[in-house]
GROMACS .gro file of C-alpha atoms in nm:
model
  320
    1MET     CA    1  -0.014   0.000   0.014
    2TYR     CA    2   0.232   0.267   0.088
    3SER     CA    3   0.665   0.259   0.005
    4LYS     CA    4   0.856   0.525   0.193
    5LYS     CA    5   1.034   0.772  -0.062
    6PHE     CA    6   1.243   0.864   0.256
    7SER     CA    7   1.282   0.781   0.637
    8ILE     CA    8   1.178   0.984   0.908
    9THR     CA    9   1.346   0.813   1.152
   10GLY     CA   10   1.589   1.109   1.394
   11LYS     CA   11   1.424   1.371   1.220
   12LYS     CA   12   1.188   1.709   1.342
   13ILE     CA   13   0.877   1.644   1.187
   14ALA     CA   14   0.649   1.973   1.158
   15THR     CA   15   0.264   1.896   1.052
   16ALA     CA   16  -0.008   2.118   0.931
   17GLY     CA   17  -0.320   2.145   0.726
   18SER     CA   18  -0.647   1.952   0.797
   19CYS     CA   19  -0.757   1.770   1.072
   20PHE     CA   20  -0.582   1.477   0.991
   21ALA     CA   21  -0.219   1.625   1.031
   22GLN     CA   22  -0.375   1.606   1.359
   23GLU     CA   23  -0.432   1.228   1.407
   24ILE     CA   24  -0.075   1.227   1.229
   25ALA     CA   25   0.098   1.407   1.518
   26ARG     CA   26  -0.034   1.231   1.762
   27GLU     CA   27   0.066   0.884   1.615
   28LEU     CA   28   0.426   1.004   1.570
   29ARG     CA   29   0.495   1.144   1.939
   30LYS     CA   30   0.342   0.769   2.033
   31HIS     CA   31   0.581   0.595   1.793
   32GLY     CA   32   0.815   0.835   1.955
   33HIS     CA   33   0.923   1.059   1.707
   34THR     CA   34   0.974   1.414   1.720
   35VAL     CA   35   0.729   1.625   1.635
   36VAL     CA   36   0.816   2.013   1.621
   37ASP     CA   37   0.591   2.213   1.847
   38LYS     CA   38   0.754   2.635   1.822
   39GLU     CA   39   0.389   2.710   2.000
   40PRO     CA   40   0.374   2.515   2.303
   41SER     CA   41   0.102   2.650   2.572
   42PRO     CA   42   0.166   2.860   2.877
   43ASN     CA   43   0.175   2.685   3.239
   44THR     CA   44  -0.125   2.834   3.334
   45ILE     CA   45  -0.349   2.660   3.023
   46GLN     CA   46  -0.143   2.315   3.085
   47ILE     CA   47  -0.265   2.266   3.477
   48ARG     CA   48  -0.623   2.354   3.306
   49GLY     CA   49  -0.590   2.024   3.139
   50ASN     CA   50  -0.847   2.008   2.850
   51LEU     CA   51  -0.830   2.407   2.741
   52GLU     CA   52  -0.536   2.398   2.599
   53THR     CA   53  -0.639   2.208   2.228
   54SER     CA   54  -0.982   2.493   2.232
   55TYR     CA   55  -0.712   2.740   2.298
   56GLY     CA   56  -0.512   2.599   1.918
   57TYR     CA   57  -0.236   2.481   2.111
   58GLY     CA   58  -0.089   2.147   2.072
   59LEU     CA   59  -0.277   2.032   1.800
   60TYR     CA   60   0.022   2.106   1.524
   61SER     CA   61   0.365   2.248   1.515
   62ALA     CA   62   0.246   2.621   1.540
   63ARG     CA   63  -0.120   2.751   1.688
   64HIS     CA   64  -0.296   2.874   1.341
   65GLY     CA   65  -0.553   2.604   1.384
   66ASN     CA   66  -0.684   2.435   1.043
   67ILE     CA   67  -0.520   2.516   0.730
   68TYR     CA   68  -0.763   2.396   0.453
   69THR     CA   69  -0.564   2.474   0.168
   70LEU     CA   70  -0.272   2.533  -0.012
   71ARG     CA   71  -0.349   2.908  -0.066
   72GLN     CA   72  -0.345   2.997   0.283
   73LEU     CA   73  -0.068   2.746   0.377
   74LEU     CA   74   0.196   3.004   0.092
   75GLN     CA   75  -0.028   3.308   0.213
   76LEU     CA   76   0.109   3.232   0.627
   77THR     CA   77   0.467   3.114   0.516
   78LYS     CA   78   0.467   3.443   0.291
   79GLU     CA   79   0.397   3.666   0.564
   80ALA     CA   80   0.591   3.479   0.845
   81PHE     CA   81   0.967   3.568   0.528
   82GLY     CA   82   0.815   3.917   0.538
   83LEU     CA   83   0.695   3.913   0.229
   84VAL     CA   84   0.330   4.022   0.258
   85PHE     CA   85   0.187   4.246   0.491
   86PRO     CA   86  -0.215   4.261   0.593
   87GLU     CA   87  -0.348   4.576   0.686
   88PRO     CA   88  -0.544   4.491   1.096
   89GLU     CA   89  -0.866   4.612   0.910
   90GLU     CA   90  -0.818   4.278   0.629
   91TYR     CA   91  -0.779   4.007   0.923
   92ILE     CA   92  -0.939   4.155   1.200
   93TRP     CA   93  -1.268   4.096   1.287
   94GLU     CA   94  -1.481   4.183   1.568
   95ARG     CA   95  -1.787   4.031   1.724
   96ASP     CA   96  -1.969   4.125   2.067
   97GLY     CA   97  -1.635   4.403   2.119
   98CYS     CA   98  -1.423   4.096   2.107
   99PHE     CA   99  -1.155   4.139   1.857
  100TYR     CA  100  -1.045   3.808   1.686
  101ASP     CA  101  -0.749   3.722   1.437
  102ALA     CA  102  -0.960   3.575   1.093
  103LEU     CA  103  -0.698   3.402   0.955
  104ARG     CA  104  -0.719   3.167   1.287
  105PRO     CA  105  -0.991   3.325   1.485
  106ASN     CA  106  -1.066   2.947   1.640
  107VAL     CA  107  -0.768   2.986   1.875
  108GLU     CA  108  -0.922   3.228   2.074
  109PRO     CA  109  -1.297   3.145   2.134
  110ASP     CA  110  -1.418   3.419   2.345
  111GLY     CA  111  -1.178   3.627   2.139
  112LEU     CA  112  -0.946   3.956   2.286
  113PRO     CA  113  -1.013   4.278   2.402
  114THR     CA  114  -0.878   4.475   2.181
  115LYS     CA  115  -0.701   4.447   1.842
  116GLU     CA  116  -0.404   4.570   1.875
  117GLU     CA  117  -0.350   4.237   2.144
  118VAL     CA  118  -0.515   4.060   1.810
  119ALA     CA  119  -0.223   4.214   1.597
  120ALA     CA  120   0.025   4.160   1.864
  121GLN     CA  121  -0.067   3.789   1.919
  122ARG     CA  122  -0.005   3.721   1.542
  123ARG     CA  123   0.347   3.887   1.528
  124ASP     CA  124   0.445   3.653   1.804
  125HIS     CA  125   0.307   3.337   1.622
  126LEU     CA  126   0.416   3.458   1.259
  127ARG     CA  127   0.752   3.427   1.473
  128ARG     CA  128   0.747   3.113   1.569
  129PHE     CA  129   0.549   2.999   1.222
  130ARG     CA  130   0.916   3.057   1.023
  131LYS     CA  131   1.129   2.899   1.309
  132VAL     CA  132   0.894   2.585   1.215
  133ILE     CA  133   0.976   2.627   0.822
  134GLU     CA  134   1.371   2.705   0.937
  135GLU     CA  135   1.423   2.416   1.175
  136SER     CA  136   1.164   2.111   1.061
  137ASP     CA  137   1.298   1.812   0.886
  138VAL     CA  138   0.994   1.697   0.747
  139PHE     CA  139   0.697   1.883   0.681
  140VAL     CA  140   0.357   1.712   0.668
  141PHE     CA  141   0.080   1.835   0.480
  142THR     CA  142  -0.281   1.734   0.496
  143MET     CA  143  -0.455   1.856   0.183
  144GLY     CA  144  -0.865   1.970   0.312
  145LEU     CA  145  -1.044   2.204   0.068
  146THR     CA  146  -1.065   2.346  -0.245
  147GLU     CA  147  -1.276   2.624  -0.135
  148ALA     CA  148  -1.284   2.847   0.037
  149TRP     CA  149  -1.328   3.299   0.085
  150GLY     CA  150  -1.105   3.581   0.008
  151HIS     CA  151  -1.066   3.921   0.051
  152ARG     CA  152  -1.147   4.102  -0.297
  153GLU     CA  153  -0.898   4.386  -0.313
  154SER     CA  154  -0.574   4.223  -0.114
  155GLY     CA  155  -0.681   3.901  -0.240
  156LEU     CA  156  -0.628   3.698   0.112
  157VAL     CA  157  -0.771   3.393   0.179
  158TYR     CA  158  -0.997   3.252   0.505
  159PRO     CA  159  -1.005   2.983   0.698
  160THR     CA  160  -1.338   3.019   0.732
  161ALA     CA  161  -1.625   3.270   0.582
  162PRO     CA  162  -1.644   3.640   0.690
  163GLY     CA  163  -1.976   3.600   0.961
  164VAL     CA  164  -1.987   3.266   1.080
  165LEU     CA  165  -1.782   3.319   1.357
  166ALA     CA  166  -1.650   3.698   1.385
  167GLY     CA  167  -1.676   3.970   1.140
  168GLU     CA  168  -1.929   4.084   0.857
  169TYR     CA  169  -1.979   3.950   0.493
  170ASP     CA  170  -2.004   4.145   0.198
  171PRO     CA  171  -1.984   4.080  -0.106
  172ASN     CA  172  -1.827   4.399  -0.228
  173ILE     CA  173  -1.560   4.296   0.011
  174HIS     CA  174  -1.528   3.918   0.011
  175HIS     CA  175  -1.636   3.608  -0.248
  176PHE     CA  176  -1.605   3.303  -0.270
  177LEU     CA  177  -1.331   3.060  -0.476
  178ASN     CA  178  -1.311   2.714  -0.570
  179PHE     CA  179  -0.960   2.581  -0.646
  180GLY     CA  180  -0.904   2.397  -0.919
  181PHE     CA  181  -0.627   2.160  -0.984
  182VAL     CA  182  -0.351   2.424  -1.173
  183ASP     CA  183  -0.372   2.704  -0.849
  184ILE     CA  184  -0.301   2.413  -0.650
  185TYR     CA  185  -0.035   2.328  -0.735
  186ARG     CA  186   0.113   2.642  -0.859
  187ASP     CA  187   0.073   2.753  -0.488
  188PHE     CA  188   0.243   2.438  -0.361
  189LEU     CA  189   0.555   2.487  -0.579
  190GLU     CA  190   0.520   2.826  -0.449
  191PHE     CA  191   0.511   2.700  -0.097
  192ARG     CA  192   0.821   2.451  -0.210
  193GLU     CA  193   1.003   2.731  -0.324
  194LEU     CA  194   1.025   2.971  -0.047
  195ALA     CA  195   1.065   2.642   0.245
  196ARG     CA  196   1.377   2.504   0.050
  197GLU     CA  197   1.484   2.871   0.048
  198HIS     CA  198   1.509   2.909   0.394
  199ASN     CA  199   1.608   2.529   0.485
  200PRO     CA  200   1.694   2.352   0.135
  201SER     CA  201   1.704   2.023   0.328
  202ILE     CA  202   1.345   1.982   0.394
  203GLU     CA  203   1.049   1.735   0.274
  204PHE     CA  204   0.741   1.719   0.242
  205ILE     CA  205   0.466   1.441   0.318
  206LEU     CA  206   0.128   1.456   0.194
  207THR     CA  207  -0.204   1.342   0.258
  208VAL     CA  208  -0.566   1.439   0.134
  209SER     CA  209  -0.784   1.507   0.407
  210LEU     CA  210  -1.042   1.210   0.425
  211VAL     CA  211  -1.329   1.440   0.590
  212PRO     CA  212  -1.642   1.506   0.331
  213LEU     CA  213  -1.819   1.805   0.282
  214THR     CA  214  -2.136   1.861   0.508
  215ALA     CA  215  -2.185   2.198   0.302
  216THR     CA  216  -2.131   2.337  -0.002
  217ALA     CA  217  -2.107   2.733  -0.168
  218ALA     CA  218  -2.028   2.568  -0.466
  219ASP     CA  219  -2.370   2.596  -0.756
  220SER     CA  220  -2.415   2.197  -0.708
  221HIS     CA  221  -2.493   1.897  -0.458
  222VAL     CA  222  -2.277   1.852  -0.139
  223LEU     CA  223  -2.194   1.525  -0.323
  224VAL     CA  224  -2.070   1.700  -0.631
  225SER     CA  225  -1.903   1.939  -0.429
  226THR     CA  226  -1.717   1.660  -0.222
  227VAL     CA  227  -1.571   1.452  -0.505
  228ARG     CA  228  -1.460   1.719  -0.711
  229SER     CA  229  -1.258   1.856  -0.461
  230LYS     CA  230  -1.108   1.533  -0.342
  231SER     CA  231  -1.032   1.431  -0.682
  232VAL     CA  232  -0.844   1.813  -0.710
  233LEU     CA  233  -0.671   1.790  -0.452
  234ARG     CA  234  -0.564   1.379  -0.545
  235ALA     CA  235  -0.474   1.436  -0.833
  236VAL     CA  236  -0.250   1.773  -0.747
  237THR     CA  237  -0.063   1.527  -0.430
  238ALA     CA  238   0.006   1.322  -0.735
  239GLN     CA  239   0.205   1.504  -0.983
  240LEU     CA  240   0.370   1.660  -0.692
  241TYR     CA  241   0.465   1.264  -0.611
  242GLU     CA  242   0.594   1.221  -0.950
  243GLU     CA  243   0.731   1.507  -0.990
  244PHE     CA  244   1.030   1.595  -0.679
  245PRO     CA  245   1.191   1.318  -0.481
  246ASP     CA  246   1.131   1.547  -0.182
  247VAL     CA  247   0.746   1.465  -0.180
  248ASP     CA  248   0.581   1.173  -0.006
  249TYR     CA  249   0.234   1.061  -0.004
  250PHE     CA  250   0.097   0.836   0.203
  251PRO     CA  251  -0.332   0.708   0.098
  252SER     CA  252  -0.459   0.736   0.400
  253TYR     CA  253  -0.737   0.900   0.169
  254GLU     CA  254  -0.783   0.531  -0.026
  255LEU     CA  255  -0.777   0.315   0.310
  256PHE     CA  256  -1.055   0.512   0.494
  257SER     CA  257  -1.281   0.614   0.148
  258THR     CA  258  -1.246   0.249  -0.002
  259PRO     CA  259  -1.595   0.163   0.083
  260PHE     CA  260  -1.572  -0.237   0.138
  261LEU     CA  261  -1.366  -0.216   0.439
  262GLY     CA  262  -1.654  -0.145   0.619
  263PRO     CA  263  -1.776   0.051   0.891
  264SER     CA  264  -1.568   0.090   1.180
  265MET     CA  265  -1.319   0.326   1.025
  266PHE     CA  266  -1.596   0.568   1.059
  267ASN     CA  267  -1.749   0.721   1.389
  268GLU     CA  268  -2.215   0.688   1.361
  269ASN     CA  269  -2.231   1.000   1.166
  270LYS     CA  270  -1.942   0.817   0.880
  271ARG     CA  271  -1.815   1.121   0.866
  272ASN     CA  272  -1.555   1.199   1.140
  273VAL     CA  273  -1.224   0.899   1.151
  274SER     CA  274  -1.291   0.619   1.432
  275ARG     CA  275  -0.994   0.591   1.676
  276GLN     CA  276  -0.955   0.208   1.598
  277GLY     CA  277  -0.952   0.322   1.214
  278VAL     CA  278  -0.702   0.575   1.236
  279ALA     CA  279  -0.465   0.353   1.460
  280ALA     CA  280  -0.507   0.071   1.181
  281VAL     CA  281  -0.403   0.378   0.907
  282MET     CA  282  -0.122   0.483   1.079
  283ARG     CA  283   0.015   0.091   1.121
  284ILE     CA  284   0.088   0.126   0.782
  285PHE     CA  285   0.246   0.422   0.748
  286PHE     CA  286   0.464   0.319   1.062
  287ASP     CA  287   0.551  -0.064   0.931
  288GLU     CA  288   0.703   0.118   0.655
  289HIS     CA  289   0.870   0.352   0.823
  290ASP     CA  290   1.038   0.203   1.133
  291ASN     CA  291   0.760  -0.107   1.186
  292SER     CA  292   0.740  -0.031   1.600
  293GLU     CA  293   0.494  -0.073   1.829
  294PRO     CA  294   0.345   0.303   1.974
  295ALA     CA  295   0.580   0.436   2.288
  296ALA     CA  296   0.286   0.461   2.492
  297SER     CA  297   0.064   0.197   2.378
  298THR     CA  298  -0.315   0.189   2.446
  299GLU     CA  299  -0.517  -0.130   2.580
  300GLU     CA  300  -0.619  -0.253   2.264
  301THR     CA  301  -1.081  -0.359   2.209
  302ASP     CA  302  -1.221  -0.597   1.939
  303SER     CA  303  -1.300  -0.319   1.728
  304ASP     CA  304  -0.927  -0.223   1.689
  305VAL     CA  305  -0.842  -0.591   1.612
  306VAL     CA  306  -1.192  -0.587   1.345
  307CYS     CA  307  -1.083  -0.302   1.175
  308GLU     CA  308  -0.681  -0.392   1.161
  309GLU     CA  309  -0.818  -0.726   1.059
  310ALA     CA  310  -1.040  -0.616   0.746
  311LEU     CA  311  -0.758  -0.373   0.606
  312LEU     CA  312  -0.507  -0.646   0.626
  313ASP     CA  313  -0.806  -0.878   0.422
  314ALA     CA  314  -0.861  -0.583   0.164
  315PHE     CA  315  -0.563  -0.541  -0.007
  316ALA     CA  316  -0.365  -0.849   0.092
  317GLY     CA  317  -0.432  -0.952  -0.257
  318GLY     CA  318  -0.244  -0.606  -0.359
  319ARG     CA  319   0.076  -0.712  -0.240
  320LYS     CA  320   0.380  -0.827  -0.451
   0.00000   0.00000   0.00000
């Protein structure tokens, strides 16, 4: 199912992207790999337990929340290296007297009291993300969406639509985007070039989000939009994998989206992946990379065994 292009053993690994990148980071830590975290939570948050993830800490290698599109990743990288300078009115949104960073609105669930605090936090975040690029050996990115919302005049792209979490949608200022193959391919090329300019040895592992859309802004049924989105993203990863020796692809999307594996790969909502599904898929990744057991193993359940056996049975015939 998967043959690695390069080893990750002993390397510093960064993770970013859509939700599945969080699962990858969690499994990498379990298997004893070094996962970069340049924006760890302060002690006051750690003491309070699960508030840590509510404020965006520990999910990725920096506190940027989900990065759904390549355009958003490129935009963040260019901003971190001083190549673009968004104006405060373009990225600071207001709701009920509190202010939010529109480029990562989920990291402060209750907002901040002033625009100045939002701007100060963003400057610190950019400094830390720059270190992620400069100091990581491997950058893992999960491609999530092709749909996005943007600022017409500046070209800024947001992870959520204006007016959903904060701010206000204005059709004269904002517009809907649905990136195609060429857009995403070119965005990755520019991101790769910029990252390697500051870190010549950095390598990349790509995955595609396996979570279907629940809504779409395109003029089509959500099922059609989902297949369109996943098809474009998968085609881009194929092209990049075939073209560059420093770009690897792990087929988690294929493993989760194969219907004959049964319902154990997903939770009851048939959208979010199950814990046992993640464990089974990631074992294929680690069997190829280090063939190790998790350093902090958890108790195996019957559903874990069923899920892994389904994977083994399904793909046994395809092994050479």
